[in-house]
Amino acid sequence: MDTPDNLRYTKEHEWVRIDGEIATIGVTDHAQHALGDIVYVELPKEGETVTREGTFGVLESVKAVSDCYAPLTGTVVEINDTLNTSPERVNEDCYGEGWMIKIRLSNPSELESLMDHRSYEKFLKEESN
Amino acid sequence: MGFDGFSESHPFLSAEAMQGNLELCFQLEQYLAEISGFDQVCLWPAAGSHGELTGMLIIRAYLTAQGNPRKKVLIPDSAHGTNPASAAICHYDIVPVKSNADGEIDPHEIEKLMNEDVAALMITNPNTLGIFEENFKKIADIVHAKGGFIYADGANLNALMGVVKPGKIGADVMHFNLHKTFATPHGGGGPGAGPIGMCDKLAPFRPTPVIVQKDGKFALDGNRPQSIGRVKAFWGNFGMLVRAYAYIRECGSLGLHNITRMAVLNANYIRKRLEGTYHVPYAKPVLHECIVNDKIQNQYGVKTLDIAKRLMDYGYHPPTVYFPLIVPGAMMIEPTETENKQLLDEFCDALIAIANEAKETPDVLKNAPTKTFRRRLDETRAAREPKLRA
């Protein structure tokens, strides 16, 4: 599984890329792999508030419908509209074109709760056992 | 067998003119109450999920009458998928409860989550791993102590009937799937019938009308001021009620007890035969269904979907796959009580042969099915580009 070292991760298999006070959020390679072919993505609207550990979207695959949990609290500043028509981007390029939302952080101290790529890899290993 | 009296009855008949129908319903309610240990039964919901919704509406109505409908409903991750939907339609927020390593609900977890904001805990027992929630009573006590209710999902009643009465171990309201447990094969395509059993405390809120017996006659009582009202036009899916009634009478109490024993024996037999060939994620013996997954076959690049498709080449309708969600690549095998040992062996032989193919010739699985009228359908494209008109 691909786990880029410049990202932070959650136990719910979301990734976060921090750029100043903006966080870009998506689901990890492990998540897209476990879900299988994504057929529908539901995202919040710009301006909505997302709360850490609260749901911010839904991914529907041929196997299941799964909630996506916000890794951090903040306001949605941009969503990846292209996923409406091309949900397969999440499978093809989960860390790039398959990103889901960008939020403006309201509580940067929450960053400490996220895992780095090493801890996430370790977590994946534990989980598979 | 002919049921002329029933087949010629009409939904618009007066209560006076359908005494036989009402008597059957009245008795069926009593039989189901006896089987489940509940004080009262309402036959009207038309499906299991409809029963869930009715049960949750009753809980909400009770709590509202007490002054506070509360905000949340706890639902374990091993529950049936309709549970969260039913609670959400009743305006509750869903709080998921994680199962422990044994595949059961941990009472400590419930203790942590339970407070006076929680209206109910919805438990599927046995859960979707086929495992009996051994701490059911203890968990119910924790929820009751804070004024909450236990909604029991009774879809798996064919694992308990004649052995355990959910109403006696702490459940407050539960639906039955007459179309699964009582006569119709699981997955038969309906119509369904999802009666609910409930404790006396909740009964004032039950749907109307209520069948009552007065002076040797049956009548329909709609005068229940606290009732949530009607949940179904006319009299439920009446044909299913006739079938369930006939089935219960035909089997008798010993017969129903034996059905449960056979369902449990069959599931455990399959589990034992497949163990080693397929990964069995939970060590505990199961009740009416067993879960295996594709962990061993993954090393050959073969997934659950390939195994399921290949089963079709062997002439079997594949079992439920990728559910429950807490087991990656799950295959949920529920033989029910009806299969004999020879049929179970043939089915297990097929799955074992498929596991060998996964190792030796994985492409055979990836291209399956090959012997069906249609080859593998493109489920992804069907979902992404649905074509809903001809």
Short mmCIF file of C-alpha atoms in Angstrom, two decimals:
data_model
loop_
_atom_site.label_atom_id
_atom_site.label_comp_id
_atom_site.label_asym_id
_atom_site.label_seq_id
_atom_site.Cartn_x
_atom_site.Cartn_y
_atom_site.Cartn_z
CA MET A 1 0.00 0.00 0.00
CA ASP A 2 1.18 3.46 -0.88
CA THR A 3 1.52 5.83 2.09
CA PRO A 4 3.29 9.05 1.07
CA ASP A 5 5.56 10.46 3.77
CA ASN A 6 4.34 14.05 3.40
CA LEU A 7 0.82 13.26 4.60
CA ARG A 8 -0.89 12.68 7.95
CA TYR A 9 -3.36 9.86 8.49
CA THR A 10 -6.33 8.75 10.59
CA LYS A 11 -7.49 5.37 11.84
CA GLU A 12 -10.51 5.77 9.59
CA HIS A 13 -8.13 5.75 6.60
CA GLU A 14 -8.31 9.39 5.60
CA TRP A 15 -5.22 11.37 4.65
CA VAL A 16 -4.50 15.05 5.23
CA ARG A 17 -2.07 17.37 3.49
CA ILE A 18 -1.34 20.57 5.36
CA ASP A 19 -0.60 23.78 3.52
CA GLY A 20 -0.58 26.70 5.95
CA GLU A 21 -4.03 26.77 7.49
CA ILE A 22 -5.60 24.80 4.64
CA ALA A 23 -5.91 21.02 4.88
CA THR A 24 -6.61 18.87 1.84
CA ILE A 25 -8.42 15.63 2.70
CA GLY A 26 -8.99 12.36 0.90
CA VAL A 27 -9.06 8.62 1.54
CA THR A 28 -5.97 6.43 1.55
CA ASP A 29 -4.80 3.83 -0.89
CA HIS A 30 -5.77 1.17 1.63
CA ALA A 31 -9.30 2.60 1.85
CA GLN A 32 -9.88 2.78 -1.90
CA HIS A 33 -8.51 -0.72 -2.27
CA ALA A 34 -10.72 -2.11 0.49
CA LEU A 35 -13.82 -0.36 -0.87
CA GLY A 36 -13.31 -1.50 -4.45
CA ASP A 37 -14.62 0.42 -7.43
CA ILE A 38 -16.08 3.71 -6.21
CA VAL A 39 -19.30 4.54 -8.05
CA TYR A 40 -20.56 7.61 -6.21
CA VAL A 41 -19.06 10.33 -4.03
CA GLU A 42 -21.09 12.64 -1.82
CA LEU A 43 -19.32 15.77 -0.60
CA PRO A 44 -20.31 18.65 1.69
CA LYS A 45 -20.96 22.15 0.34
CA GLU A 46 -18.42 24.93 0.43
CA GLY A 47 -18.85 27.00 3.57
CA GLU A 48 -20.10 24.06 5.65
CA THR A 49 -18.35 23.24 8.88
CA VAL A 50 -16.89 19.79 9.41
CA THR A 51 -16.06 18.50 12.85
CA ARG A 52 -13.22 16.17 13.74
CA GLU A 53 -14.48 12.58 13.74
CA GLY A 54 -17.82 13.73 12.31
CA THR A 55 -18.87 12.56 8.86
CA PHE A 56 -18.13 14.89 5.97
CA GLY A 57 -19.03 12.72 2.99
CA VAL A 58 -20.01 9.34 1.67
CA LEU A 59 -18.26 6.93 -0.65
CA GLU A 60 -20.32 4.33 -2.41
CA SER A 61 -18.60 1.37 -4.00
CA VAL A 62 -19.95 -1.77 -5.61
CA LYS A 63 -19.48 -3.46 -2.23
CA ALA A 64 -20.70 -0.95 0.31
CA VAL A 65 -21.61 2.59 1.27
CA SER A 66 -19.17 4.13 3.72
CA ASP A 67 -19.07 7.38 5.65
CA CYS A 68 -15.95 9.52 5.50
CA TYR A 69 -14.83 11.01 8.79
CA ALA A 70 -13.26 14.44 9.04
CA PRO A 71 -9.73 14.22 10.44
CA LEU A 72 -9.88 17.83 11.62
CA THR A 73 -12.36 20.59 12.41
CA GLY A 74 -12.75 23.44 9.95
CA THR A 75 -14.72 25.16 7.22
CA VAL A 76 -14.96 23.70 3.75
CA VAL A 77 -13.28 26.09 1.30
CA GLU A 78 -13.19 23.89 -1.79
CA ILE A 79 -14.58 20.54 -2.89
CA ASN A 80 -13.40 18.30 -5.70
CA ASP A 81 -16.37 18.66 -8.06
CA THR A 82 -14.90 16.35 -10.65
CA LEU A 83 -15.66 13.40 -8.38
CA ASN A 84 -19.38 13.92 -9.12
CA THR A 85 -18.87 12.78 -12.67
CA SER A 86 -15.63 10.81 -12.27
CA PRO A 87 -15.76 8.95 -8.97
CA GLU A 88 -13.14 6.53 -10.33
CA ARG A 89 -10.50 9.22 -9.65
CA VAL A 90 -10.59 8.08 -6.02
CA ASN A 91 -9.45 4.62 -7.14
CA GLU A 92 -7.00 5.80 -9.74
CA ASP A 93 -5.23 8.57 -7.88
CA CYS A 94 -6.41 8.79 -4.27
CA TYR A 95 -3.59 11.10 -3.14
CA GLY A 96 -3.75 13.34 -6.22
CA GLU A 97 -6.76 13.95 -8.44
CA GLY A 98 -8.92 11.89 -6.12
CA TRP A 99 -8.71 14.41 -3.24
CA MET A 100 -12.09 15.17 -1.71
CA ILE A 101 -12.24 18.45 0.20
CA LYS A 102 -10.13 21.37 1.41
CA ILE A 103 -10.88 22.94 4.75
CA ARG A 104 -9.65 25.98 6.64
CA LEU A 105 -8.54 24.70 10.01
CA SER A 106 -10.26 26.13 13.05
CA ASN A 107 -8.18 24.24 15.59
CA PRO A 108 -4.64 23.53 14.37
CA SER A 109 -3.76 21.81 17.65
CA GLU A 110 -5.87 18.85 16.46
CA LEU A 111 -3.04 18.06 14.04
CA GLU A 112 -1.26 16.32 16.89
CA SER A 113 -3.91 13.63 16.94
CA LEU A 114 -3.02 12.47 13.40
CA MET A 115 -0.55 9.72 12.51
CA ASP A 116 2.51 10.12 10.33
CA HIS A 117 3.10 7.62 7.52
CA ARG A 118 5.15 5.30 9.73
CA SER A 119 2.53 5.05 12.47
CA TYR A 120 -0.16 4.59 9.84
CA GLU A 121 1.74 1.74 8.19
CA LYS A 122 2.13 0.14 11.59
CA PHE A 123 -1.57 0.63 12.25
CA LEU A 124 -2.45 -1.02 8.92
CA LYS A 125 -0.29 -3.99 9.80
CA GLU A 126 -1.94 -4.37 13.21
CA GLU A 127 -5.37 -4.03 11.71
CA SER A 128 -4.79 -6.75 9.13
CA ASN A 129 -3.82 -9.13 11.91
CA MET B 1 -54.10 -27.64 0.40
CA GLY B 2 -57.00 -25.30 -0.13
CA PHE B 3 -57.76 -22.19 1.88
CA ASP B 4 -60.90 -21.11 0.07
CA GLY B 5 -62.19 -19.11 3.00
CA PHE B 6 -59.04 -17.03 3.09
CA SER B 7 -58.46 -16.69 -0.62
CA GLU B 8 -61.96 -15.39 -1.17
CA SER B 9 -61.91 -12.88 1.64
CA HIS B 10 -61.63 -9.21 0.74
CA PRO B 11 -59.86 -6.34 2.55
CA PHE B 12 -63.08 -4.35 2.65
CA LEU B 13 -65.04 -7.02 4.52
CA SER B 14 -66.48 -5.91 7.83
CA ALA B 15 -64.99 -7.35 11.01
CA GLU B 16 -68.21 -9.28 11.39
CA ALA B 17 -67.73 -10.94 8.01
CA MET B 18 -64.06 -11.85 8.51
CA GLN B 19 -64.15 -13.52 11.88
CA GLY B 20 -61.98 -16.40 10.63
CA ASN B 21 -59.26 -14.06 9.41
CA LEU B 22 -59.27 -12.16 12.67
CA GLU B 23 -59.18 -15.35 14.70
CA LEU B 24 -56.13 -16.50 12.76
CA CYS B 25 -54.40 -13.15 13.37
CA PHE B 26 -55.36 -13.17 17.04
CA GLN B 27 -53.95 -16.66 17.54
CA LEU B 28 -50.83 -15.95 15.50
CA GLU B 29 -50.12 -12.99 17.76
CA GLN B 30 -50.35 -15.29 20.74
CA TYR B 31 -48.08 -17.92 19.18
CA LEU B 32 -45.46 -15.33 18.31
CA ALA B 33 -45.69 -13.85 21.81
CA GLU B 34 -45.13 -17.32 23.27
CA ILE B 35 -42.15 -18.03 20.97
CA SER B 36 -40.47 -14.67 21.64
CA GLY B 37 -41.38 -14.00 25.26
CA PHE B 38 -43.04 -10.65 24.56
CA ASP B 39 -46.28 -9.49 26.17
CA GLN B 40 -47.95 -8.38 22.94
CA VAL B 41 -47.52 -8.74 19.20
CA CYS B 42 -48.64 -6.52 16.32
CA LEU B 43 -48.83 -8.21 12.91
CA TRP B 44 -49.15 -5.25 10.55
CA PRO B 45 -45.62 -4.23 9.46
CA ALA B 46 -44.97 -5.55 5.97
CA ALA B 47 -41.25 -6.34 6.19
CA GLY B 48 -38.39 -6.62 8.66
CA SER B 49 -37.24 -3.05 8.07
CA HIS B 50 -40.84 -1.87 8.41
CA GLY B 51 -40.98 -3.68 11.75
CA GLU B 52 -37.80 -1.88 12.82
CA LEU B 53 -39.27 1.47 11.87
CA THR B 54 -42.51 0.68 13.71
CA GLY B 55 -40.60 -0.44 16.81
CA MET B 56 -38.44 2.67 16.84
CA LEU B 57 -41.49 4.92 16.32
CA ILE B 58 -43.07 3.24 19.34
CA ILE B 59 -39.96 3.86 21.44
CA ARG B 60 -39.89 7.49 20.31
CA ALA B 61 -43.60 7.89 21.06
CA TYR B 62 -43.12 6.46 24.55
CA LEU B 63 -40.16 8.72 25.33
CA THR B 64 -41.92 11.75 23.86
CA ALA B 65 -44.91 11.06 26.10
CA GLN B 66 -42.47 11.02 29.03
CA GLY B 67 -41.32 14.49 27.98
CA ASN B 68 -38.07 13.82 26.10
CA PRO B 69 -37.69 11.73 22.91
CA ARG B 70 -33.88 11.77 23.42
CA LYS B 71 -31.32 12.19 20.67
CA LYS B 72 -29.25 9.11 19.96
CA VAL B 73 -29.47 5.42 19.15
CA LEU B 74 -26.55 3.05 19.67
CA ILE B 75 -25.97 0.51 16.91
CA PRO B 76 -23.20 -2.11 16.92
CA ASP B 77 -21.10 -2.49 13.78
CA SER B 78 -22.26 -6.10 13.56
CA ALA B 79 -25.95 -5.17 13.30
CA HIS B 80 -28.11 -5.42 10.22
CA GLY B 81 -27.65 -2.53 7.82
CA THR B 82 -31.28 -1.44 7.98
CA ASN B 83 -31.02 -0.60 11.71
CA PRO B 84 -29.28 2.77 11.28
CA ALA B 85 -31.69 3.72 8.51
CA SER B 86 -34.72 2.96 10.69
CA ALA B 87 -33.35 4.98 13.61
CA ALA B 88 -32.36 7.88 11.36
CA ILE B 89 -35.87 8.08 9.87
CA CYS B 90 -37.09 8.45 13.46
CA HIS B 91 -34.81 11.53 13.76
CA TYR B 92 -32.14 9.87 15.87
CA ASP B 93 -28.39 10.34 15.51
CA ILE B 94 -26.59 7.05 15.11
CA VAL B 95 -23.72 6.18 17.42
CA PRO B 96 -21.79 3.14 16.14
CA VAL B 97 -20.57 0.60 18.71
CA LYS B 98 -17.43 -1.35 17.87
CA SER B 99 -17.45 -5.12 18.35
CA ASN B 100 -14.68 -6.67 20.42
CA ALA B 101 -12.14 -9.26 19.26
CA ASP B 102 -14.64 -12.08 19.86
CA GLY B 103 -17.15 -10.43 17.54
CA GLU B 104 -19.45 -9.44 20.38
CA ILE B 105 -20.64 -6.22 21.98
CA ASP B 106 -18.53 -5.28 24.98
CA PRO B 107 -20.71 -4.23 27.95
CA HIS B 108 -17.98 -1.78 29.03
CA GLU B 109 -18.29 -0.03 25.71
CA ILE B 110 -22.06 0.31 26.23
CA GLU B 111 -21.48 1.61 29.72
CA LYS B 112 -19.24 4.33 28.29
CA LEU B 113 -21.69 5.33 25.56
CA MET B 114 -24.94 5.02 27.49
CA ASN B 115 -26.46 8.16 28.95
CA GLU B 116 -29.78 9.95 29.16
CA ASP B 117 -29.46 11.21 25.58
CA VAL B 118 -29.65 7.65 24.26
CA ALA B 119 -33.13 6.44 23.37
CA ALA B 120 -32.24 2.85 22.49
CA LEU B 121 -29.68 0.27 21.59
CA MET B 122 -30.54 -1.80 18.53
CA ILE B 123 -29.08 -5.29 18.81
CA THR B 124 -29.10 -8.00 16.19
CA ASN B 125 -28.86 -11.26 18.09
CA PRO B 126 -27.30 -13.50 16.96
CA ASN B 127 -25.38 -10.75 15.22
CA THR B 128 -24.39 -10.73 11.55
CA LEU B 129 -21.28 -12.77 12.39
CA GLY B 130 -23.69 -15.50 13.45
CA ILE B 131 -22.46 -15.09 17.02
CA PHE B 132 -24.78 -15.02 20.02
CA GLU B 133 -24.39 -11.90 22.13
CA GLU B 134 -23.68 -13.60 25.44
CA ASN B 135 -23.84 -10.38 27.41
CA PHE B 136 -27.28 -9.49 26.09
CA LYS B 137 -28.91 -9.41 29.53
CA LYS B 138 -26.09 -7.44 31.09
CA ILE B 139 -26.12 -4.92 28.24
CA ALA B 140 -29.91 -4.60 28.48
CA ASP B 141 -29.58 -3.85 32.20
CA ILE B 142 -27.08 -1.06 31.50
CA VAL B 143 -29.38 0.51 28.90
CA HIS B 144 -32.50 0.14 31.06
CA ALA B 145 -30.76 1.70 34.07
CA LYS B 146 -30.47 4.95 32.11
CA GLY B 147 -34.06 4.79 30.87
CA GLY B 148 -33.23 3.54 27.36
CA PHE B 149 -34.80 0.67 25.42
CA ILE B 150 -33.48 -2.43 23.72
CA TYR B 151 -34.63 -2.90 20.16
CA ALA B 152 -33.88 -6.48 19.13
CA ASP B 153 -33.51 -7.23 15.45
CA GLY B 154 -35.21 -10.60 15.23
CA ALA B 155 -34.32 -11.38 11.63
CA ASN B 156 -32.13 -14.20 12.94
CA LEU B 157 -34.83 -15.74 15.10
CA ASN B 158 -34.37 -19.10 13.40
CA ALA B 159 -31.25 -19.35 15.57
CA LEU B 160 -33.14 -18.86 18.84
CA MET B 161 -36.70 -20.06 18.54
CA GLY B 162 -37.63 -22.73 21.03
CA VAL B 163 -34.37 -22.13 22.92
CA VAL B 164 -34.12 -18.45 23.89
CA LYS B 165 -36.93 -15.93 24.33
CA PRO B 166 -35.55 -12.45 23.61
CA GLY B 167 -38.43 -10.82 25.52
CA LYS B 168 -37.30 -12.62 28.68
CA ILE B 169 -33.66 -11.53 28.54
CA GLY B 170 -34.13 -7.81 28.24
CA ALA B 171 -35.44 -6.95 24.77
CA ASP B 172 -38.28 -4.41 24.83
CA VAL B 173 -39.39 -4.58 21.23
CA MET B 174 -38.38 -6.87 18.36
CA HIS B 175 -39.46 -7.65 14.83
CA PHE B 176 -39.95 -11.12 13.40
CA ASN B 177 -39.29 -11.95 9.78
CA LEU B 178 -42.17 -14.28 9.08
CA HIS B 179 -40.88 -14.56 5.52
CA LYS B 180 -37.57 -15.97 6.78
CA THR B 181 -38.18 -17.84 9.99
CA PHE B 182 -41.68 -19.09 9.36
CA ALA B 183 -41.97 -21.03 6.14
CA THR B 184 -40.65 -18.96 3.27
CA PRO B 185 -37.06 -19.60 2.19
CA HIS B 186 -34.61 -16.85 3.07
CA GLY B 187 -34.22 -14.51 0.15
CA GLY B 188 -37.40 -15.76 -1.43
CA GLY B 189 -38.16 -12.35 -2.87
CA GLY B 190 -41.16 -11.50 -0.74
CA PRO B 191 -43.71 -10.43 0.04
CA GLY B 192 -42.48 -10.02 3.58
CA ALA B 193 -44.13 -9.73 6.94
CA GLY B 194 -42.39 -8.07 9.87
CA PRO B 195 -44.63 -8.28 12.95
CA ILE B 196 -43.27 -6.84 16.16
CA GLY B 197 -43.37 -8.10 19.71
CA MET B 198 -43.22 -5.65 22.59
CA CYS B 199 -43.41 -5.33 26.34
CA ASP B 200 -46.58 -4.08 28.05
CA LYS B 201 -44.91 -0.76 28.84
CA LEU B 202 -44.69 0.12 25.14
CA ALA B 203 -47.98 -1.46 24.11
CA PRO B 204 -50.19 1.65 24.46
CA PHE B 205 -48.23 3.08 21.54
CA ARG B 206 -48.63 0.07 19.22
CA PRO B 207 -50.14 0.62 15.77
CA THR B 208 -53.88 0.52 15.30
CA PRO B 209 -56.12 -1.29 14.88
CA VAL B 210 -55.70 -3.88 17.62
CA ILE B 211 -57.53 -7.18 17.35
CA VAL B 212 -59.52 -7.81 20.49
CA GLN B 213 -61.72 -10.66 21.59
CA LYS B 214 -65.10 -9.83 23.13
CA ASP B 215 -67.94 -12.18 23.97
CA GLY B 216 -66.49 -14.94 21.81
CA LYS B 217 -66.15 -12.60 18.82
CA PHE B 218 -63.23 -10.74 17.33
CA ALA B 219 -63.22 -7.03 16.73
CA LEU B 220 -60.85 -4.31 15.59
CA ASP B 221 -60.10 -1.68 18.19
CA GLY B 222 -58.92 1.64 16.79
CA ASN B 223 -59.50 3.63 19.93
CA ARG B 224 -55.94 3.86 21.23
CA PRO B 225 -55.23 7.54 21.88
CA GLN B 226 -51.47 7.05 22.36
CA SER B 227 -51.00 4.81 19.32
CA ILE B 228 -48.52 5.78 16.59
CA GLY B 229 -51.44 5.09 14.21
CA ARG B 230 -51.72 2.86 11.21
CA VAL B 231 -48.51 1.54 9.66
CA LYS B 232 -50.07 -0.41 6.79
CA ALA B 233 -53.25 -0.24 4.80
CA PHE B 234 -55.73 -3.01 5.59
CA TRP B 235 -54.35 -6.07 7.41
CA GLY B 236 -50.62 -6.45 6.84
CA ASN B 237 -49.53 -8.95 4.22
CA PHE B 238 -52.26 -11.31 5.20
CA GLY B 239 -51.20 -14.20 2.97
CA MET B 240 -47.88 -14.36 4.81
CA LEU B 241 -49.70 -14.48 8.12
CA VAL B 242 -51.73 -17.47 6.97
CA ARG B 243 -48.57 -19.21 5.89
CA ALA B 244 -46.74 -18.52 9.16
CA TYR B 245 -49.77 -19.68 11.14
CA ALA B 246 -49.98 -22.92 9.18
CA TYR B 247 -46.23 -23.46 9.57
CA ILE B 248 -46.28 -22.98 13.33
CA ARG B 249 -49.29 -25.30 13.71
CA GLU B 250 -47.70 -27.91 11.45
CA CYS B 251 -44.31 -27.88 13.21
CA GLY B 252 -45.55 -27.58 16.78
CA SER B 253 -43.28 -26.47 19.61
CA LEU B 254 -40.94 -29.43 19.31
CA GLY B 255 -40.69 -28.95 15.56
CA LEU B 256 -39.76 -25.27 15.93
CA HIS B 257 -37.16 -26.20 18.51
CA ASN B 258 -35.68 -28.75 16.12
CA ILE B 259 -35.57 -26.21 13.29
CA THR B 260 -33.35 -24.01 15.43
CA ARG B 261 -31.12 -26.94 16.36
CA MET B 262 -30.75 -28.02 12.74
CA ALA B 263 -30.04 -24.47 11.52
CA VAL B 264 -27.28 -24.13 14.13
CA LEU B 265 -25.87 -27.59 13.48
CA ASN B 266 -25.78 -27.01 9.72
CA ALA B 267 -23.97 -23.68 10.00
CA ASN B 268 -21.36 -25.11 12.35
CA TYR B 269 -20.88 -28.15 10.12
CA ILE B 270 -20.10 -25.91 7.15
CA ARG B 271 -17.80 -23.79 9.26
CA LYS B 272 -15.83 -26.84 10.40
CA ARG B 273 -15.55 -28.26 6.91
CA LEU B 274 -14.30 -24.99 5.43
CA GLU B 275 -11.93 -24.09 8.28
CA GLY B 276 -8.36 -24.18 7.04
CA THR B 277 -9.37 -23.99 3.39
CA TYR B 278 -10.93 -20.58 4.01
CA HIS B 279 -10.02 -18.12 6.72
CA VAL B 280 -12.49 -18.09 9.63
CA PRO B 281 -12.09 -14.66 11.24
CA TYR B 282 -13.81 -15.40 14.56
CA ALA B 283 -13.01 -18.42 16.67
CA LYS B 284 -16.32 -18.74 18.49
CA PRO B 285 -18.85 -21.35 17.43
CA VAL B 286 -21.71 -19.78 15.55
CA LEU B 287 -25.46 -20.12 15.57
CA HIS B 288 -27.37 -20.10 12.27
CA GLU B 289 -24.74 -18.69 9.89
CA CYS B 290 -20.99 -18.70 9.53
CA ILE B 291 -18.54 -16.19 8.10
CA VAL B 292 -15.43 -17.04 6.13
CA ASN B 293 -13.36 -14.72 3.96
CA ASP B 294 -10.81 -14.57 1.16
CA LYS B 295 -7.70 -13.85 3.26
CA ILE B 296 -6.00 -17.12 2.25
CA GLN B 297 -6.98 -16.75 -1.42
CA ASN B 298 -5.78 -13.11 -1.57
CA GLN B 299 -2.21 -14.38 -1.90
CA TYR B 300 -3.16 -15.81 -5.31
CA GLY B 301 -4.82 -12.55 -6.34
CA VAL B 302 -8.27 -14.06 -5.89
CA LYS B 303 -11.06 -12.15 -4.15
CA THR B 304 -14.38 -13.04 -2.59
CA LEU B 305 -16.21 -11.78 -5.67
CA ASP B 306 -14.28 -14.27 -7.86
CA ILE B 307 -15.12 -17.12 -5.51
CA ALA B 308 -18.79 -16.15 -5.48
CA LYS B 309 -18.89 -15.95 -9.27
CA ARG B 310 -17.18 -19.32 -9.60
CA LEU B 311 -19.78 -20.90 -7.30
CA MET B 312 -22.32 -20.15 -10.01
CA ASP B 313 -20.39 -22.42 -12.38
CA TYR B 314 -20.84 -25.16 -9.80
CA GLY B 315 -24.57 -24.55 -9.85
CA TYR B 316 -24.92 -22.63 -6.58
CA HIS B 317 -26.45 -19.28 -5.93
CA PRO B 318 -23.60 -17.47 -4.15
CA PRO B 319 -24.09 -16.46 -0.53
CA THR B 320 -24.18 -12.86 0.70
CA VAL B 321 -20.74 -11.37 0.09
CA TYR B 322 -18.89 -8.36 1.53
CA PHE B 323 -21.23 -8.31 4.51
CA PRO B 324 -20.90 -7.87 7.45
CA LEU B 325 -18.66 -4.90 6.73
CA ILE B 326 -16.41 -5.57 9.73
CA VAL B 327 -14.98 -8.64 7.99
CA PRO B 328 -13.06 -7.69 4.83
CA GLY B 329 -14.07 -9.92 1.94
CA ALA B 330 -16.75 -11.67 3.99
CA MET B 331 -18.84 -14.55 2.72
CA MET B 332 -21.89 -15.11 4.89
CA ILE B 333 -23.13 -18.65 4.63
CA GLU B 334 -26.55 -19.43 6.07
CA PRO B 335 -27.62 -22.96 5.20
CA THR B 336 -30.86 -22.80 7.24
CA GLU B 337 -32.44 -25.93 8.66
CA THR B 338 -33.66 -27.28 5.36
CA GLU B 339 -30.47 -28.73 3.84
CA ASN B 340 -29.46 -32.31 4.54
CA LYS B 341 -25.92 -33.54 5.08
CA GLN B 342 -25.44 -34.68 1.50
CA LEU B 343 -26.34 -31.24 0.13
CA LEU B 344 -24.15 -29.50 2.69
CA ASP B 345 -21.25 -31.76 1.73
CA GLU B 346 -21.71 -31.10 -1.97
CA PHE B 347 -21.72 -27.36 -1.33
CA CYS B 348 -18.59 -27.55 0.84
CA ASP B 349 -16.88 -29.79 -1.75
CA ALA B 350 -17.56 -27.13 -4.37
CA LEU B 351 -16.07 -24.38 -2.20
CA ILE B 352 -13.03 -26.53 -1.43
CA ALA B 353 -12.56 -27.33 -5.14
CA ILE B 354 -12.77 -23.58 -5.85
CA ALA B 355 -10.10 -22.91 -3.22
CA ASN B 356 -7.84 -25.39 -5.04
CA GLU B 357 -8.52 -23.67 -8.33
CA ALA B 358 -7.65 -20.35 -6.70
CA LYS B 359 -4.23 -21.79 -5.97
CA GLU B 360 -3.61 -23.75 -9.19
CA THR B 361 -5.51 -21.85 -11.87
CA PRO B 362 -6.60 -18.48 -10.46
CA ASP B 363 -7.61 -17.19 -13.91
CA VAL B 364 -10.48 -19.66 -13.96
CA LEU B 365 -11.94 -17.80 -11.00
CA LYS B 366 -11.23 -14.35 -12.35
CA ASN B 367 -13.11 -15.19 -15.55
CA ALA B 368 -16.01 -16.88 -13.81
CA PRO B 369 -18.82 -17.48 -14.36
CA THR B 370 -18.35 -19.31 -17.64
CA LYS B 371 -21.30 -21.68 -17.64
CA THR B 372 -24.07 -19.17 -17.05
CA PHE B 373 -26.27 -17.51 -19.64
CA ARG B 374 -24.50 -14.19 -19.00
CA ARG B 375 -20.82 -13.93 -18.16
CA ARG B 376 -19.55 -11.59 -15.46
CA LEU B 377 -21.51 -8.36 -15.47
CA ASP B 378 -19.80 -4.99 -15.19
CA GLU B 379 -21.28 -3.93 -11.87
CA THR B 380 -19.14 -0.83 -11.68
CA ARG B 381 -20.28 0.53 -15.02
CA ALA B 382 -23.88 -0.35 -14.24
CA ALA B 383 -23.66 1.74 -11.07
CA ARG B 384 -21.70 4.62 -12.59
CA GLU B 385 -23.75 4.90 -15.76
CA PRO B 386 -27.16 3.57 -14.86
CA LYS B 387 -29.46 3.20 -17.84
CA LEU B 388 -32.89 3.18 -16.35
CA ARG B 389 -34.95 3.23 -19.52
CA ALA B 390 -34.98 0.80 -22.40
#
